[in-house]
mmCIF file of C-alpha atoms in Angstrom:
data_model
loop_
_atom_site.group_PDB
_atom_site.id
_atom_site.type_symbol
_atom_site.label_atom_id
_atom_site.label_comp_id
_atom_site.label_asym_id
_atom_site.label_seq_id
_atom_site.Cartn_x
_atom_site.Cartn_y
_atom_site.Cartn_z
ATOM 1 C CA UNK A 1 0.000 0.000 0.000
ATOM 2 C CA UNK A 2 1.411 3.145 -1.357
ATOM 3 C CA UNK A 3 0.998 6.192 1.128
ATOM 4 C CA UNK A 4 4.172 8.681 0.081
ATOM 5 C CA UNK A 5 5.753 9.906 -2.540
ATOM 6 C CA UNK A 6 7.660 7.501 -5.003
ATOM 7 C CA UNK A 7 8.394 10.407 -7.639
ATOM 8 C CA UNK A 8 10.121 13.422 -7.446
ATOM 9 C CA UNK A 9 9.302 16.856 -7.907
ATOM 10 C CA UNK A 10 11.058 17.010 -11.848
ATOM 11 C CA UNK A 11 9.817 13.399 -12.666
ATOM 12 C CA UNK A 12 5.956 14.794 -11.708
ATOM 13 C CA UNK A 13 6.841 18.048 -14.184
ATOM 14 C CA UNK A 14 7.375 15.851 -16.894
ATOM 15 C CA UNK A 15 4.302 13.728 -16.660
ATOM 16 C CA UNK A 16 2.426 16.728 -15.848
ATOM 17 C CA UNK A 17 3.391 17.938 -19.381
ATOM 18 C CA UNK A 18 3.284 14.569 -21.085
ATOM 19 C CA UNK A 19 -0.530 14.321 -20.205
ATOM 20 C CA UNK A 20 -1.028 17.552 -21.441
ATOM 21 C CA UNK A 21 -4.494 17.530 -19.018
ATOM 22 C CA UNK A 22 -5.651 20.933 -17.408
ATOM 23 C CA UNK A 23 -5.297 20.919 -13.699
ATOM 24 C CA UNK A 24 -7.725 22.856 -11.130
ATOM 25 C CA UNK A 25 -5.653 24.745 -8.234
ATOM 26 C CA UNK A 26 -8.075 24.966 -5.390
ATOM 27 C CA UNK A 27 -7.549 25.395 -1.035
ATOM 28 C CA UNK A 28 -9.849 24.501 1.191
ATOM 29 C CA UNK A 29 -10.087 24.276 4.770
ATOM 30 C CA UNK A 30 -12.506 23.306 8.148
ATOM 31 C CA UNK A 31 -12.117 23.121 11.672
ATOM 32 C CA UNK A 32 -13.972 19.544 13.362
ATOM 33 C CA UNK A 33 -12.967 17.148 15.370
ATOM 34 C CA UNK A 34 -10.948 14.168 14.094
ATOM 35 C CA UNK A 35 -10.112 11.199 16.602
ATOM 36 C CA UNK A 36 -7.267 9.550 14.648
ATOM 37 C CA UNK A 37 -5.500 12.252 12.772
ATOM 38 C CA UNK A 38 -2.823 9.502 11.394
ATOM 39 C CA UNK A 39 -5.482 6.881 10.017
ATOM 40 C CA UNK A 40 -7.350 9.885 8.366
ATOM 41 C CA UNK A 41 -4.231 11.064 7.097
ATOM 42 C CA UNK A 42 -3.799 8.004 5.289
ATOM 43 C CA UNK A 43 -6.818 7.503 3.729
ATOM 44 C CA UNK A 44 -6.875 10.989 2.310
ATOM 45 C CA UNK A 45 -3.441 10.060 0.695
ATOM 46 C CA UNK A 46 -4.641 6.605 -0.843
ATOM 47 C CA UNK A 47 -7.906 8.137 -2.271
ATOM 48 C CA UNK A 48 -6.252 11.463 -3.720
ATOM 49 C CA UNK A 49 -3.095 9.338 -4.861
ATOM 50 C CA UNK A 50 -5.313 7.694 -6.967
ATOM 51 C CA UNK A 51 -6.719 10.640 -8.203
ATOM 52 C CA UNK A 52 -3.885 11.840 -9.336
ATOM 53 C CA UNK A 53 -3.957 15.055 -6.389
ATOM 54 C CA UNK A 54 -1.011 16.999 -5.496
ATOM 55 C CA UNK A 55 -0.638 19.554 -2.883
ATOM 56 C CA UNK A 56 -0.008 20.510 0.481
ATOM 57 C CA UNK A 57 -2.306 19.237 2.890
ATOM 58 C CA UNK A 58 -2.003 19.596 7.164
ATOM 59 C CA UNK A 59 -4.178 17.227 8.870
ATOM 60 C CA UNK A 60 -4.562 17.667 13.354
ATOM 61 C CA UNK A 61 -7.374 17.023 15.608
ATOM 62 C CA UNK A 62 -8.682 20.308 15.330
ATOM 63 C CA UNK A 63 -9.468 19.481 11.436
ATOM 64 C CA UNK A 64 -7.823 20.056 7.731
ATOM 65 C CA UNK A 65 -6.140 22.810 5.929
ATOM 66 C CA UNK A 66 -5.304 21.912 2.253
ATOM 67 C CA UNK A 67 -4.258 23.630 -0.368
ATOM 68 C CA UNK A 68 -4.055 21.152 -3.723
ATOM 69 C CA UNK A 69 -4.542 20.480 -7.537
ATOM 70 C CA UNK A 70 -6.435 17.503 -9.176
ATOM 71 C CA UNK A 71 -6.834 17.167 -13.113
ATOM 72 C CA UNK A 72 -10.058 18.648 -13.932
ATOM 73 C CA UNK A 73 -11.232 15.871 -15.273
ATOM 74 C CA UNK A 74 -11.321 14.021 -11.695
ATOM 75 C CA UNK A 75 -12.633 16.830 -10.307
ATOM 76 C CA UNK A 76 -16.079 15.156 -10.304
ATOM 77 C CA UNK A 77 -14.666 12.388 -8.269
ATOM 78 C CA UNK A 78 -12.688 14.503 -5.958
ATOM 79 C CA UNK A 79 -15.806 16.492 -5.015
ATOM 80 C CA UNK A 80 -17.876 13.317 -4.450
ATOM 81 C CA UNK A 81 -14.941 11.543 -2.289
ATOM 82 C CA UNK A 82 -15.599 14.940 -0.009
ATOM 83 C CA UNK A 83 -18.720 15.151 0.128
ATOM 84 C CA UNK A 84 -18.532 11.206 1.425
ATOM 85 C CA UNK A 85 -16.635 12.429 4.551
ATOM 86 C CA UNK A 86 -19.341 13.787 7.130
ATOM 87 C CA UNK A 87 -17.208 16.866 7.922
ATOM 88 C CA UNK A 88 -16.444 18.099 4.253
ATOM 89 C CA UNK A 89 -19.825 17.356 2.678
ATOM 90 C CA UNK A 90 -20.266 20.876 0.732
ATOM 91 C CA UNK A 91 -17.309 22.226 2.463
ATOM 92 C CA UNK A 92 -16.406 25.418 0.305
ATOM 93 C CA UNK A 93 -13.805 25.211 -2.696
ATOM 94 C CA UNK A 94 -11.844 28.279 -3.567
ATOM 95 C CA UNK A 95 -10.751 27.787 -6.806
ATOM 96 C CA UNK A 96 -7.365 29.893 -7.779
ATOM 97 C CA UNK A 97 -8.486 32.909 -9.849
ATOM 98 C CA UNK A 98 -5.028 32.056 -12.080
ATOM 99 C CA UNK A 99 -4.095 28.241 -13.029
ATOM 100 C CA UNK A 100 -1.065 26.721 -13.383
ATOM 101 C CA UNK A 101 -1.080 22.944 -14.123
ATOM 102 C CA UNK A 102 2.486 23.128 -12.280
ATOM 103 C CA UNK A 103 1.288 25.003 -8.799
ATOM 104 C CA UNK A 104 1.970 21.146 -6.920
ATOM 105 C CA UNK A 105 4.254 18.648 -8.105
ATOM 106 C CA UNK A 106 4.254 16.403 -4.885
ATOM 107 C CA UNK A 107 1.031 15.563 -2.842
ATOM 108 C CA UNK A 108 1.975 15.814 0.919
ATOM 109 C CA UNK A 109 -0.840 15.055 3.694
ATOM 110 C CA UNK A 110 1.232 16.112 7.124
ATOM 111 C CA UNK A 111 -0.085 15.401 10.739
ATOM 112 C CA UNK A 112 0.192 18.444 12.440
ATOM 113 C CA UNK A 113 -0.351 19.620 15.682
ATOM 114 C CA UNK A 114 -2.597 22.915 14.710
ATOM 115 C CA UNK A 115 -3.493 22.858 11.143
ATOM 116 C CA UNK A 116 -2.302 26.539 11.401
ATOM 117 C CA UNK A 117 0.831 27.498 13.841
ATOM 118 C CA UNK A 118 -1.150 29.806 16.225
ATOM 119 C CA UNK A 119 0.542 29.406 19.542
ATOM 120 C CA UNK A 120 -2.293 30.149 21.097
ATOM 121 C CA UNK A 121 -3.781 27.802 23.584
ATOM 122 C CA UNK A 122 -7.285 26.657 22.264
ATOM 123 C CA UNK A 123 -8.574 25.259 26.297
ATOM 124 C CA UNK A 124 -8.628 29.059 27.092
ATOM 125 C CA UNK A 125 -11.500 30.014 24.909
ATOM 126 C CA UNK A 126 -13.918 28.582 22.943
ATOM 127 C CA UNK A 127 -13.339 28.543 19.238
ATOM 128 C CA UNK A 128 -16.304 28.015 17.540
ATOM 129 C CA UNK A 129 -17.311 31.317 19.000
ATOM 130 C CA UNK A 130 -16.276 33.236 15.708
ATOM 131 C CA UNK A 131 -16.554 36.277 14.654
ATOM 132 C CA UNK A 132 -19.150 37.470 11.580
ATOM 133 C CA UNK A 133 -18.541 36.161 8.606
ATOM 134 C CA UNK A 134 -19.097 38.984 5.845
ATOM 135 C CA UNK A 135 -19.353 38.962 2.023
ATOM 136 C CA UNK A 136 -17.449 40.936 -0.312
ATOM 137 C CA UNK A 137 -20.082 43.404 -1.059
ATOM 138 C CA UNK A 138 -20.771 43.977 2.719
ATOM 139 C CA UNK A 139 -16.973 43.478 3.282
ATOM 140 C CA UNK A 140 -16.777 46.611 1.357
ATOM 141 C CA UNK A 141 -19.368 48.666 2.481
ATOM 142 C CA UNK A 142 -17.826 47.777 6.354
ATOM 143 C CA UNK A 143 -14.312 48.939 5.537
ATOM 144 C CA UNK A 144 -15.504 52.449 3.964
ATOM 145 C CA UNK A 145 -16.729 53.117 7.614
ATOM 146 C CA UNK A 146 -15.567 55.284 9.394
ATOM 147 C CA UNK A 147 -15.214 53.188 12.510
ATOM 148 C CA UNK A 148 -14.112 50.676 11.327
ATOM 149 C CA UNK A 149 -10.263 48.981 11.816
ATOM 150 C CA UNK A 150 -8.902 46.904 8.930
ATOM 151 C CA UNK A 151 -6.503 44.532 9.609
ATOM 152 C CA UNK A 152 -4.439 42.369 7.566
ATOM 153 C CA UNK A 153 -3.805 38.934 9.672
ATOM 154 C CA UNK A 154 -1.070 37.618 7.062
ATOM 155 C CA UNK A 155 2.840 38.006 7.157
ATOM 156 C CA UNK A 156 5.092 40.909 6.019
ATOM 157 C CA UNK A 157 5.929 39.246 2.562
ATOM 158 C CA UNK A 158 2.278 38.479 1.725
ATOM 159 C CA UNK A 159 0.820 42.284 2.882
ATOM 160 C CA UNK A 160 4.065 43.807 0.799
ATOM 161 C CA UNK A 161 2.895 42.527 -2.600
ATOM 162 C CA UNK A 162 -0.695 43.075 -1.898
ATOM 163 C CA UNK A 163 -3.170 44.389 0.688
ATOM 164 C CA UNK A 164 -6.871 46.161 0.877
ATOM 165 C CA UNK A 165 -6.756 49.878 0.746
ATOM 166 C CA UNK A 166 -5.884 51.451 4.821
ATOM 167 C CA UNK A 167 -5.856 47.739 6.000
ATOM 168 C CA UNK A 168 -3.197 47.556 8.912
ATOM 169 C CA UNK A 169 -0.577 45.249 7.532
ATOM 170 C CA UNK A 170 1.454 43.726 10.645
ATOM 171 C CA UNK A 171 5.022 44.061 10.142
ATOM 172 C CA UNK A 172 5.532 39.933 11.136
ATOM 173 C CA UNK A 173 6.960 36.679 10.208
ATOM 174 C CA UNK A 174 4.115 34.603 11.457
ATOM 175 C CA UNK A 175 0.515 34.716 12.042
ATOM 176 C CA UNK A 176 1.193 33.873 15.850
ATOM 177 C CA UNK A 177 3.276 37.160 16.054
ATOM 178 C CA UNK A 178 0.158 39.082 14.651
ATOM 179 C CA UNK A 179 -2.168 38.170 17.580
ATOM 180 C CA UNK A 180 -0.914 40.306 20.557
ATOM 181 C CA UNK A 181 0.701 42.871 18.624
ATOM 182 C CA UNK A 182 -3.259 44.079 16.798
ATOM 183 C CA UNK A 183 -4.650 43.549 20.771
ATOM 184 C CA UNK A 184 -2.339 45.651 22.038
ATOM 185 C CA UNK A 185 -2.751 48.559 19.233
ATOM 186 C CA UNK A 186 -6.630 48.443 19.193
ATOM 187 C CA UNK A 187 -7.021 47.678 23.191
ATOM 188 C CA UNK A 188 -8.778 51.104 23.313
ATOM 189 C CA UNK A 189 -11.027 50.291 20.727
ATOM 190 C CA UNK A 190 -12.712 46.989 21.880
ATOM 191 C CA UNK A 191 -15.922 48.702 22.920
ATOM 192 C CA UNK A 192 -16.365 50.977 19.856
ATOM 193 C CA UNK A 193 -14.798 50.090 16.790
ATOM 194 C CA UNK A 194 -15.500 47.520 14.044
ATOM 195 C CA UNK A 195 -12.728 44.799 14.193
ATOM 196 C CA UNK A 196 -12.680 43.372 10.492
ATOM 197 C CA UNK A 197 -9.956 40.690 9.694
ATOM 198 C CA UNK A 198 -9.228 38.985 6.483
ATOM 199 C CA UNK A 199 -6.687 36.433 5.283
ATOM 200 C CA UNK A 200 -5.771 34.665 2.060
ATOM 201 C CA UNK A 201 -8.584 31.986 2.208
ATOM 202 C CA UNK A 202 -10.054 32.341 5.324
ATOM 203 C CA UNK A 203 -8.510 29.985 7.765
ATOM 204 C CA UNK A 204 -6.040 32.253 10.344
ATOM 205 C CA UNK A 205 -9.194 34.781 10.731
ATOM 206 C CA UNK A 206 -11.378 32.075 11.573
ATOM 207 C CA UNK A 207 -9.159 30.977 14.554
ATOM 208 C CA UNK A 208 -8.253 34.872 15.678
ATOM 209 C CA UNK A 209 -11.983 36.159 15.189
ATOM 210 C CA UNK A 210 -12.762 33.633 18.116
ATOM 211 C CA UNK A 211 -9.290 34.678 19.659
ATOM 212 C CA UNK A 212 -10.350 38.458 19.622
ATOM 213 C CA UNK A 213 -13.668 38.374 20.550
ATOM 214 C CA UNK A 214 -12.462 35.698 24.156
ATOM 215 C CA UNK A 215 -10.188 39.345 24.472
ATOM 216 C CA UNK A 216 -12.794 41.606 24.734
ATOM 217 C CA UNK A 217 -13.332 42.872 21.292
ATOM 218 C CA UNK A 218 -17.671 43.524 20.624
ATOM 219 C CA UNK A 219 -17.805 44.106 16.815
ATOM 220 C CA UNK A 220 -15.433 41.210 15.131
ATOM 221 C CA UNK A 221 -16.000 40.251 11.368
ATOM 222 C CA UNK A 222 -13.898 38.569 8.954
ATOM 223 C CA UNK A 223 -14.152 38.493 4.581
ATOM 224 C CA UNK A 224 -15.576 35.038 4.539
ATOM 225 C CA UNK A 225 -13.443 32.854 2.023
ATOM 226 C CA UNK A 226 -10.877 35.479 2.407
ATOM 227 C CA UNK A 227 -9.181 37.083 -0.411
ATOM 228 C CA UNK A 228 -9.274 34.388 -2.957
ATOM 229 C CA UNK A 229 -13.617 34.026 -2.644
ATOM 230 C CA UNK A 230 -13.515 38.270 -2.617
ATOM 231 C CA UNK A 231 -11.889 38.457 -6.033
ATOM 232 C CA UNK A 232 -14.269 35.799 -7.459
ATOM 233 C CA UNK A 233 -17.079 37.585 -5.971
ATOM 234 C CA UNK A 234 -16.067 41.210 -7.310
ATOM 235 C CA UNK A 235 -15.777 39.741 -10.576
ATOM 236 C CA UNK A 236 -19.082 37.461 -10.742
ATOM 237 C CA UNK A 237 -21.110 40.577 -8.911
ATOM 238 C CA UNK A 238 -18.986 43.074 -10.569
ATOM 239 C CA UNK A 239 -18.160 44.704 -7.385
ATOM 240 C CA UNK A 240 -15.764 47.579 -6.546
ATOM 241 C CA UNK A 241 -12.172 46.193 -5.892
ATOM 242 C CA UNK A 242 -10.858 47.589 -3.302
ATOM 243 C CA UNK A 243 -7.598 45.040 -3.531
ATOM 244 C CA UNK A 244 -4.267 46.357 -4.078
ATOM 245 C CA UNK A 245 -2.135 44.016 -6.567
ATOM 246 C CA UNK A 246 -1.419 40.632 -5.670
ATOM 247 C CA UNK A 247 -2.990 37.848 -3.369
ATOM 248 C CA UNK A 248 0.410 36.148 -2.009
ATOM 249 C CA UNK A 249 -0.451 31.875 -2.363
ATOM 250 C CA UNK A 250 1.425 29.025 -1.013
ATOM 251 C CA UNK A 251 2.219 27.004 -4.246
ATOM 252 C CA UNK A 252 4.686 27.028 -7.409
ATOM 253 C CA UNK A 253 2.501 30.105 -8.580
ATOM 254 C CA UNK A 254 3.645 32.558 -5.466
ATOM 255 C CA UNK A 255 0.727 34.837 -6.260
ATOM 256 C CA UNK A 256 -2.261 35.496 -8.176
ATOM 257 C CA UNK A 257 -3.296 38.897 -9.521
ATOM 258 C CA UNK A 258 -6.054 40.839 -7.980
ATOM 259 C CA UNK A 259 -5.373 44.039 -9.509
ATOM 260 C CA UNK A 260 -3.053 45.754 -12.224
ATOM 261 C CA UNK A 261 -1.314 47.874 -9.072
ATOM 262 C CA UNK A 262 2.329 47.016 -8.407
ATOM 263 C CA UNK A 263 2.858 48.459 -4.762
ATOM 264 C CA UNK A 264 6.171 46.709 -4.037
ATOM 265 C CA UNK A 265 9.707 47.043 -5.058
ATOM 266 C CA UNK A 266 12.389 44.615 -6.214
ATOM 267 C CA UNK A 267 14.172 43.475 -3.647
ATOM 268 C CA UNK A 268 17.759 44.087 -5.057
ATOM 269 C CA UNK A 269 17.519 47.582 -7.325
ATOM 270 C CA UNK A 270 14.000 48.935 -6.214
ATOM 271 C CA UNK A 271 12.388 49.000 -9.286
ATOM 272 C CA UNK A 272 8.218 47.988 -9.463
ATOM 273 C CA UNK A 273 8.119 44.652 -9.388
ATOM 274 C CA UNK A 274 5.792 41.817 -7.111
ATOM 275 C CA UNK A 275 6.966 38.690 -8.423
ATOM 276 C CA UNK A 276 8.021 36.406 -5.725
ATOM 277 C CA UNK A 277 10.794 34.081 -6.359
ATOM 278 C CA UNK A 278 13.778 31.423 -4.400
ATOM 279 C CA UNK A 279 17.445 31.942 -4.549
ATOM 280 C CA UNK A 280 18.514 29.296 -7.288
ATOM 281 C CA UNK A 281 20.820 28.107 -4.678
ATOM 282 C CA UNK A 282 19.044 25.417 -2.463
ATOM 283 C CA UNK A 283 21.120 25.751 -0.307
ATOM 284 C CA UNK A 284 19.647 29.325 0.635
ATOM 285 C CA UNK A 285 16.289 28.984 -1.000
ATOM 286 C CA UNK A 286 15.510 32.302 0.300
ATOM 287 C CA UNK A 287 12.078 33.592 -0.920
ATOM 288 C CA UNK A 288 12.363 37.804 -1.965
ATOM 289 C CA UNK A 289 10.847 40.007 -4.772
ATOM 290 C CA UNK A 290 12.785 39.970 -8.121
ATOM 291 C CA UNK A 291 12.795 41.907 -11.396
ATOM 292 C CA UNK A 292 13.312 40.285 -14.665
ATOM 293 C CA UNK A 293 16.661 42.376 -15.202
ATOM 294 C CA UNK A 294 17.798 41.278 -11.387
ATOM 295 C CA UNK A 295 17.289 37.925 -12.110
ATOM 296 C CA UNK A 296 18.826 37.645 -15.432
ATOM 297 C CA UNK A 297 22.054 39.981 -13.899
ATOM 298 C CA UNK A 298 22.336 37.953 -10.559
ATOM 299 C CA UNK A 299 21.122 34.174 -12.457
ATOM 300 C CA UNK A 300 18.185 33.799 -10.293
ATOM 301 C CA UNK A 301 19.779 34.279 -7.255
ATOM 302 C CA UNK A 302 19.714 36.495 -4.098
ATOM 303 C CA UNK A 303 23.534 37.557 -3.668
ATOM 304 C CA UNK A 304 26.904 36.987 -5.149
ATOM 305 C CA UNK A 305 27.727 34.670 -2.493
ATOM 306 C CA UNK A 306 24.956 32.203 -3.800
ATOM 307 C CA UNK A 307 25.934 33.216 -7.651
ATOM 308 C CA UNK A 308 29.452 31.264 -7.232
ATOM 309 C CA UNK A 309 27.617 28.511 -5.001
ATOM 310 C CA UNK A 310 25.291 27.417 -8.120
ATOM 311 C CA UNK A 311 28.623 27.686 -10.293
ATOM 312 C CA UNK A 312 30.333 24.659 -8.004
ATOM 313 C CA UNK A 313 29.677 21.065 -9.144
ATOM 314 C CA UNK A 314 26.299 19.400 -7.887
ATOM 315 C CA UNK A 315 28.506 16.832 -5.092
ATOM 316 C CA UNK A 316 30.006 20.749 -3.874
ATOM 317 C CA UNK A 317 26.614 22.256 -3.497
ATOM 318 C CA UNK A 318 25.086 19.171 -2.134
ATOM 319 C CA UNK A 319 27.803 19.388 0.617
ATOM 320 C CA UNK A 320 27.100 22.441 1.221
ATOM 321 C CA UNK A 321 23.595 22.000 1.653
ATOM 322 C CA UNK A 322 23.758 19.071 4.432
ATOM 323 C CA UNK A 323 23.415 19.748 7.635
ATOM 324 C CA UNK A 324 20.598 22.357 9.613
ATOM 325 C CA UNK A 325 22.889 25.161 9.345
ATOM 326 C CA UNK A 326 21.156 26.510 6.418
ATOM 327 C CA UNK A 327 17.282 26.496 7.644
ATOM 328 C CA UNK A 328 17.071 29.643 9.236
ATOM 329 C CA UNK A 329 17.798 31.250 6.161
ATOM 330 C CA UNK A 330 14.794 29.873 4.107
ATOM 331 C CA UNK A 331 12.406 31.277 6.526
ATOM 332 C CA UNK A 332 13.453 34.699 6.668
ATOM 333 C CA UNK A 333 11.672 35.429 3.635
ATOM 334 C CA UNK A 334 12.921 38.786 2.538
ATOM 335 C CA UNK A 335 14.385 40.239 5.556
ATOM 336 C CA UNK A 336 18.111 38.672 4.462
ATOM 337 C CA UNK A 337 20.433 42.047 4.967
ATOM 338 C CA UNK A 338 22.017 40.482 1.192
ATOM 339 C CA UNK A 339 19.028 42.719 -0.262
ATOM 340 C CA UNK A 340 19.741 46.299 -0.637
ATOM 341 C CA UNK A 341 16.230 47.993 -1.036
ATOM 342 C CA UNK A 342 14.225 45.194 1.374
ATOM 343 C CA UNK A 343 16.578 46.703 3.983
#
């Protein structure tokens, strides 16, 4: 019984290209209680494996985050296999607003802890005690009040390429960082102001609406499906967008266009640019914003240190690379001093 990866990421690519089938890039997420996390784990990985599924897909007692592609041609037998498990039956789908038949090349179903890294401890409060959940055509008509807060509740690299207009975009590495830093700023505002949240699909404001309103807060909402269900709204309802440039996603794709704007910077000679990209050398990986004309001068990587690194033979850079030495480097994502204008 198969239940990992036999293939590697470059041996997917080519299949992926040899079938020459459309894929459907689509998240999804939903907080429930699951008694065997492992077993369930496994069973998600046999039925999807043989659905041909790739993605990234966390799986804890508190319930599933997943963020995937399946051929579309399967995607009749994908939605039926969900709707089979009691907690998923008509769960929502956000479908990418930009494919890419390449955003997954590997499926991975992880047992986590938390399907998101919160740090928060969930006995403390209860967390089906959410906040609103809000449309995007009330979404919008909420943030053009007056007394109303915005808040971003993503990380520094996702707000930089793309935010809503006067959102407050936390200047943090990780959602957990977010939590007391926006109590502490709006602590005078619990009583009186409109505390709206949103997220890339939903899933971290769904956790810190409940967190919020355990601290106090009175008015909480949240953009239900997050950005990603907001875009696809605007369009279908031909809404205002109110989005600034791009909607920051966890695949191969790195981001999906919202809106013409460019409101970032390359990372390395400050010119326009939100394109997202990893130092060619694995051995940094480090994620930053890079131009065409950077990456073309620099070959695709983030300094001139890593430039003669990818020059060395393969056995060299694998050397290089073993070891733990090198982690702390692929999560600083952006804030590396190597890059001139980030800094």
């Amino acid at each position: 019984m198969q239940l990992y990866n036999t293939l590697s990421a470059k041996e997917r690519e080519v299949l992926i290209e040899q079938a020459g089938q459309e894929r459907l890039t689509l998240s999804f997420y939903k907080y429930a209680h699951i008694g065997n996390p492992q077993l369930f784990r496994n069973h998600l990985f046999i039925k999807w494996n043989e659905l041909d599924v790739l993605g990234r897909i966390y799986v804890a007692k508190e319930g599933i985050n997943a963020q995937l592609s399946v051929p579309a041609e399967n995607f009749a037998k994908f939605k039926t296999f969900l709707d089979g498990i009691y907690f998923l039956n008509n769960v929502r789908l956000n479908i990418a607003i930009e494919q890419d038949n390449k955003s997954f090349l590997k499926l991975k179903v992880k047992v986590r802890n938390k399907i998101v890294a919160d740090g928060l401890n969930d006995d403390t409060f209860d967390v089906t005690k959410k906040g609103q959940h809000v449309d995007a055509e009330k979404f919008n008509e909420l943030i053009e009040d007056p007394n109303t807060v915005l808040v971003d509740m993503r990380n520094h690299y996702e707000s930089e390429i793309g935010h809503f207009k006067n959102a407050v975009t936390p200047d943090v590495d990780t959602f957990r960082d977010s939590l007391d830093i926006i109590e502490q700023d709006l602590k005078e505002h619990k009583e009186d102001k409109n505390l709206v949240m949103y997220c890339t699909g939903g899933i971290r404001c769904e956790k810190a609406s409940a967190y919020y309103k355990h601290k106090g807060f009175k008015k909480v909402f949240q953009l239900d499906g997050g950005i990603i269900e907001y875009a696809r709204q605007v369009k279908e309802k031909g809404l205002e967008n109110k989005f600034l440039g791009k909607n920051f996603v966890f695949d191969e794709r790195r981001g999906e266009r919202i809106s013409e704007d460019i409101i970032s910077k390359c990372h390395q000679c400050g010119k326009p640019c939100d394109t997202h990209v990893n130092c060619a050398n694995e051995a940094c990986h480090l994620l930053f914003i890079q131009c065409e004309e950077c990456a073309s001068t620099m070959d695709n990587c983030c300094s001139t240190d890593c430039q003669d690194i990818i020059k060395l033979p393969e056995e060299e850079q694998k050397r290089l690379r073993a070891g733990k030495h090198n982690s702390n480097k692929i999560f600083k994502k952006g804030r590396s001093p190597v890059l001139t204008y980030k800094n």
